[in-house]
Every structure is written in structure tokens, then in C-alpha cells.
Coordinates of C-alpha atoms in Angstrom, one line a residue:
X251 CA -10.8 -0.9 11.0
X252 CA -7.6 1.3 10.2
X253 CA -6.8 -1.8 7.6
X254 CA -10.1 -0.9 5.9
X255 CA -9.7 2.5 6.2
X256 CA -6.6 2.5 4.8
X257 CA -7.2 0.5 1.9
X258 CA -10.0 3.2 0.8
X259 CA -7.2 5.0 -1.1
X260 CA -7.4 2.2 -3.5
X261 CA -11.1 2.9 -5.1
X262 CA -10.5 6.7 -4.0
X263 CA -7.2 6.7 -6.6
X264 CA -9.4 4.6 -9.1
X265 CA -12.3 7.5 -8.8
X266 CA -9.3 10.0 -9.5
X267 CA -8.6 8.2 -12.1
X268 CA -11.6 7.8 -14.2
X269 CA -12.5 11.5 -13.6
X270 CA -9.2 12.3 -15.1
X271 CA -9.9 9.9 -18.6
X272 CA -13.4 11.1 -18.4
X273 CA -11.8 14.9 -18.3
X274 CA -9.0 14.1 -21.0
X275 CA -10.5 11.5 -23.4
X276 CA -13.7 9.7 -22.4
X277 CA -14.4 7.1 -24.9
X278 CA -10.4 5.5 -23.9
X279 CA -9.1 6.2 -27.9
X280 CA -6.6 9.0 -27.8
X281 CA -6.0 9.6 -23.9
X282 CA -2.8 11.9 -23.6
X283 CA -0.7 10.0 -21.7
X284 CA 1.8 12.1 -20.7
X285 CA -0.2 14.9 -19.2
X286 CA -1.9 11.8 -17.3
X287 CA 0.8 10.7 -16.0
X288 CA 1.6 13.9 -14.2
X289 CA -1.9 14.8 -12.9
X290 CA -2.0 10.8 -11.6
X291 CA 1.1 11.7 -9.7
X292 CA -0.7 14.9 -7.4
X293 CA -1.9 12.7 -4.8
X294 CA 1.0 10.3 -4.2
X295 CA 3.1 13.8 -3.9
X296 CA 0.4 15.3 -1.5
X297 CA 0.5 12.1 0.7
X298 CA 4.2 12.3 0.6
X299 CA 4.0 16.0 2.2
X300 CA 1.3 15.0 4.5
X301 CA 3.2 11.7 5.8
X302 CA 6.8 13.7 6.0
X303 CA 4.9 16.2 7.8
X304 CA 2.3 14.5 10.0
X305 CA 4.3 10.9 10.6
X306 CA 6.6 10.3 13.8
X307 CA 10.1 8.6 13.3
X308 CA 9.6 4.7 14.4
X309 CA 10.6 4.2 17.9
X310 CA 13.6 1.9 17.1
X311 CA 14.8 4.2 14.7
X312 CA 15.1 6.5 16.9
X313 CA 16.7 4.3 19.8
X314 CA 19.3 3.6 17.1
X315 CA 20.1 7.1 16.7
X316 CA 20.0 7.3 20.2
X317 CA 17.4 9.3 20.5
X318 CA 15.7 7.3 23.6
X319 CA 13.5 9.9 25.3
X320 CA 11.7 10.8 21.8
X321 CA 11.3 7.2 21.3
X322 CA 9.5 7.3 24.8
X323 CA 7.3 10.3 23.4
X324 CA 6.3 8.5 20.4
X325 CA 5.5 4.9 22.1
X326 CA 3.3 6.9 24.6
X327 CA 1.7 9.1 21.5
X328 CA 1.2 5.1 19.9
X329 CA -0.2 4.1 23.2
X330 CA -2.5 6.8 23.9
X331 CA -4.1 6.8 20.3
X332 CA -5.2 3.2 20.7
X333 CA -6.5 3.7 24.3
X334 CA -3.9 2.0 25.7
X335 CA -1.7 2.8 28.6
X336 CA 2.4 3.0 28.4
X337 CA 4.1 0.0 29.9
X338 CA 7.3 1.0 31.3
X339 CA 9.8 0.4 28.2
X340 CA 13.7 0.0 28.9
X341 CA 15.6 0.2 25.8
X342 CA 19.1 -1.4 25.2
X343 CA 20.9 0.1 22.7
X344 CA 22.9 -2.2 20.1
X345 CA 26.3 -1.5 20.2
X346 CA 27.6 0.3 17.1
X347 CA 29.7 -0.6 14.1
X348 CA 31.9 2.0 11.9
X349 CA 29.6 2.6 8.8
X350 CA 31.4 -0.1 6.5
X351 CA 31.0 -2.7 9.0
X352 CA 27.3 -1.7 9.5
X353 CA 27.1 -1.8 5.6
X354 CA 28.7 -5.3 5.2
X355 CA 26.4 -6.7 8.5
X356 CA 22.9 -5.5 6.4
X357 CA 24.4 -7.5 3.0
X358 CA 25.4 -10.1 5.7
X359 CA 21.7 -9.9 7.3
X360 CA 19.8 -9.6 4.0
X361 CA 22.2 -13.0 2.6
X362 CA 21.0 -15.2 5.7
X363 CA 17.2 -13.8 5.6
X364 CA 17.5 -15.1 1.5
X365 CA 18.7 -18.4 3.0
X366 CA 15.5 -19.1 5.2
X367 CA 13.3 -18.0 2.8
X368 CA 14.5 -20.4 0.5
X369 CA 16.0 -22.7 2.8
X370 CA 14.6 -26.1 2.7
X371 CA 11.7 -25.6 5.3
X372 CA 10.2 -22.6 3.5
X373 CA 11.2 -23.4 -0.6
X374 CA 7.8 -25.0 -1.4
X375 CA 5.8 -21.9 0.4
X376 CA 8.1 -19.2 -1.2
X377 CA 7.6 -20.7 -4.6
X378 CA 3.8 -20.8 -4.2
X379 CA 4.0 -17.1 -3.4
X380 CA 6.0 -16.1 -5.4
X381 CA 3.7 -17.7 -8.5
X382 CA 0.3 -16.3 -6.9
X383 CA 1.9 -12.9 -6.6
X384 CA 3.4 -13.2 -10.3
X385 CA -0.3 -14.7 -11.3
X386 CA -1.4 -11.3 -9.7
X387 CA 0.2 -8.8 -11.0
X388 CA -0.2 -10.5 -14.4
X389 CA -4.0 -10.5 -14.0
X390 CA -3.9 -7.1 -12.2
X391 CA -1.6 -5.2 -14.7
X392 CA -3.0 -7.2 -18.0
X393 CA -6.8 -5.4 -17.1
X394 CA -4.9 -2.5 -17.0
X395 CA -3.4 -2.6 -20.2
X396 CA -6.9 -4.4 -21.6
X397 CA -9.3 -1.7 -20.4
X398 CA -8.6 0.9 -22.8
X399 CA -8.2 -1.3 -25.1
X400 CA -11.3 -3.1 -24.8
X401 CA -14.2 -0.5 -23.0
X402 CA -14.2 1.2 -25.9
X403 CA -15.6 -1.4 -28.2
X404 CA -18.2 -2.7 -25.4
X405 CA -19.5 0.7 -24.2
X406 CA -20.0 2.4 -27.8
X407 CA -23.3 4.4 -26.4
X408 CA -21.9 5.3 -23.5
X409 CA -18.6 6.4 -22.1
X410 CA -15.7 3.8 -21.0
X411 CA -14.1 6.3 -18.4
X412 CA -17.7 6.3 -16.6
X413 CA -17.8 2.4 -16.6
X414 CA -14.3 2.6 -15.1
X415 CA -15.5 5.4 -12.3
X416 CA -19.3 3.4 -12.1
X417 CA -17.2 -0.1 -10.9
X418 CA -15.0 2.2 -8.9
X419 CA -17.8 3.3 -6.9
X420 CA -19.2 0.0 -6.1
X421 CA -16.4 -1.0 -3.9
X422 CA -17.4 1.1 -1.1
X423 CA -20.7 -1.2 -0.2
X424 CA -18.3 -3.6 0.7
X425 CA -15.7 -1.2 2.4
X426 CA -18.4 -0.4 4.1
X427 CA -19.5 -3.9 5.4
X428 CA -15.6 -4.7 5.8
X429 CA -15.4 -2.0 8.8
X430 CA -18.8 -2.8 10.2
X431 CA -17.4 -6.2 10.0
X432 CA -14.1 -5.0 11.5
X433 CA -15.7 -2.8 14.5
X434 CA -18.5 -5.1 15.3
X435 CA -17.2 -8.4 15.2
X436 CA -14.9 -10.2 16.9
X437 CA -11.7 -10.6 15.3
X438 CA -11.5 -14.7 15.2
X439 CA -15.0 -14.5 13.9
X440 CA -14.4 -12.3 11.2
X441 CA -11.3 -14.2 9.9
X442 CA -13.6 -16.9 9.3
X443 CA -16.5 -15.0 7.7

């Protein structure tokens, strides 16, 4: 449910979107760019502020800082908002490293976490990945590019920013059946629906 929920920004940033072209140009043929741009970037600063101000550090960042008993706080603050109880946690602190160790020990760590991935057990699955994210984004980004090129010569009556906001709007049926989904069915059962 917090999955769906969460992916609701998507069509909400789309809506934002299309009332901004239908603001600046709706018909998609001379949109100002520029001053898009910067109103398009209002709600990524907002939920910037809101997560700066409203998130708690991760517990094991904080037991690397050493910071132990406000790890505590914010497992039992995890715990408590999924209706869960605190199991007693006993951390163990990693030893620490002077910083150019630590530095050399991530490039170290990031090297052999490149080596499984494309290690001989895992090649043909990262390269499958890899393309379907490439065949993605392509797809993805292409529309993009395409829309304002092309709404305008299908929607002549009408307005192509309002088609954009109109298809927008139809996702939340099945937002909508993804949480019911998500709240009233069990979770092996849903995986298969």
C-alpha cells in the first residue's frame, strides 16, 4: 500500500505538468522552455524541504556515527508506525578506518560488488537488464520527446496539453485498484494477479 501510495507522485507530477503546458502554450508549438523548466522544478524542491525536514537519519547511519541510542529511537519510531513491537536490537559497531582507508575500502567494496554482478553467475541476467532498462528509457524518454511533437497534429480541435492531463488522470482507477489490491489481498495472491 505505501508502494502505491508512493508511486502516486508519478501521475500527480504528470497532472502538474500538463496544467503547466496548458497555462504556458496549450496547443504544444511554442512552449517556453526555460520558464518550464523552473516551475517543473517547485515540487522536487518542496519534497526536498519536506524530506530534510520530516525524514529520520537511517538507523545504521547513525550506529556508524556512533550515535546508538538515536538509532534505538528511530527503530522504535519504525516499529511503532507499522504496529509492530521493538525487538531488543544490540548493535556492534564496525571498527573504524582513517578517512583514506575508508575511501580506498568503498572503491575496494564498489570493485568486488562490479565483479558479481558481472561475474560469471549473473552476466547473462545483468545483460538482460541492463537492455530492458535501456529499451525503457528509450521508449519512455522517446514519448517524451514525440508528444509535443506529435499532439499537436492529432488533436487540432482540441488542446494537446489537455490530452496529456486527460491520460494523466486515468491512472488513478488503477492506483486505486492497485491499493485495494494491496490492502485487501493477500500478498502471494496479489503477486500472481
Amino acid at each position: 500500500a505505501t508502494a502505491t501510495l508512493a508511486q502516486l507522485l508519478f501521475p500527480l507530477g504528470e497532472i502538474y505538468a500538463a496544467l503547466l503546458l496548458m497555462q504556458d502554450d496549450p496547443g504544444l508549438r511554442d512552449a517556453h522552455w526555460r520558464s518550464l523548466l523552473r516551475l517543473g522544478a517547485i515540487p522536487s524542491i518542496v519534497l526536498l524541504l519536506a524530506s530534510y525536514l520530516l525524514l529520520p537519519e537511517s538507523p545504521s547511519f547513525l550506529v556508524l556515527r556512533g550515535r546508538k541510542g538515536d538509532a534505538q529511537s528511530v527503530l522504535a519510531k519504525m516499529s511503532r508506525d507499522n504496529g509492530g513491537t521493538l525487538a531488543s536490537v544490540a548493535f556492534k559497531t564496525p571498527a573504524t578506518k582513517p578517512d583514506e582507508e575508508v575511501q580506498m575500502s568503498c572503491l575496494g567494496t564498489a570493485r568486488a560488488q562490479m565483479d558479481i554482478v558481472f561475474g560469471k553467475h549473473l552476466l547473462g541476467s545483468t545483460i538482460v537488464v541492463m537492455y530492458s532498462c535501456f529499451v525503457l528509457n528509450l521508449a519512455y524518454f522517446g514519448c517524451l520527446f514525440a508528444f509535443p511533437q506529435v499532439l499537436p497534429l492529432i488533436f487540432e480541435q482540441g488542446s494537446a496539453a489537455s490530452a496529456l492531463l486527460v491520460g494523466a488522470l486515468w491512472e488513478f482507477p488503477g492506483f486505486a485498484l492497485a491499493f485495494f489490491i494491496g490492502m485487501h489481498v493477500p500478498r502471494k495472491l496479489a503477486m500472481k494477479i
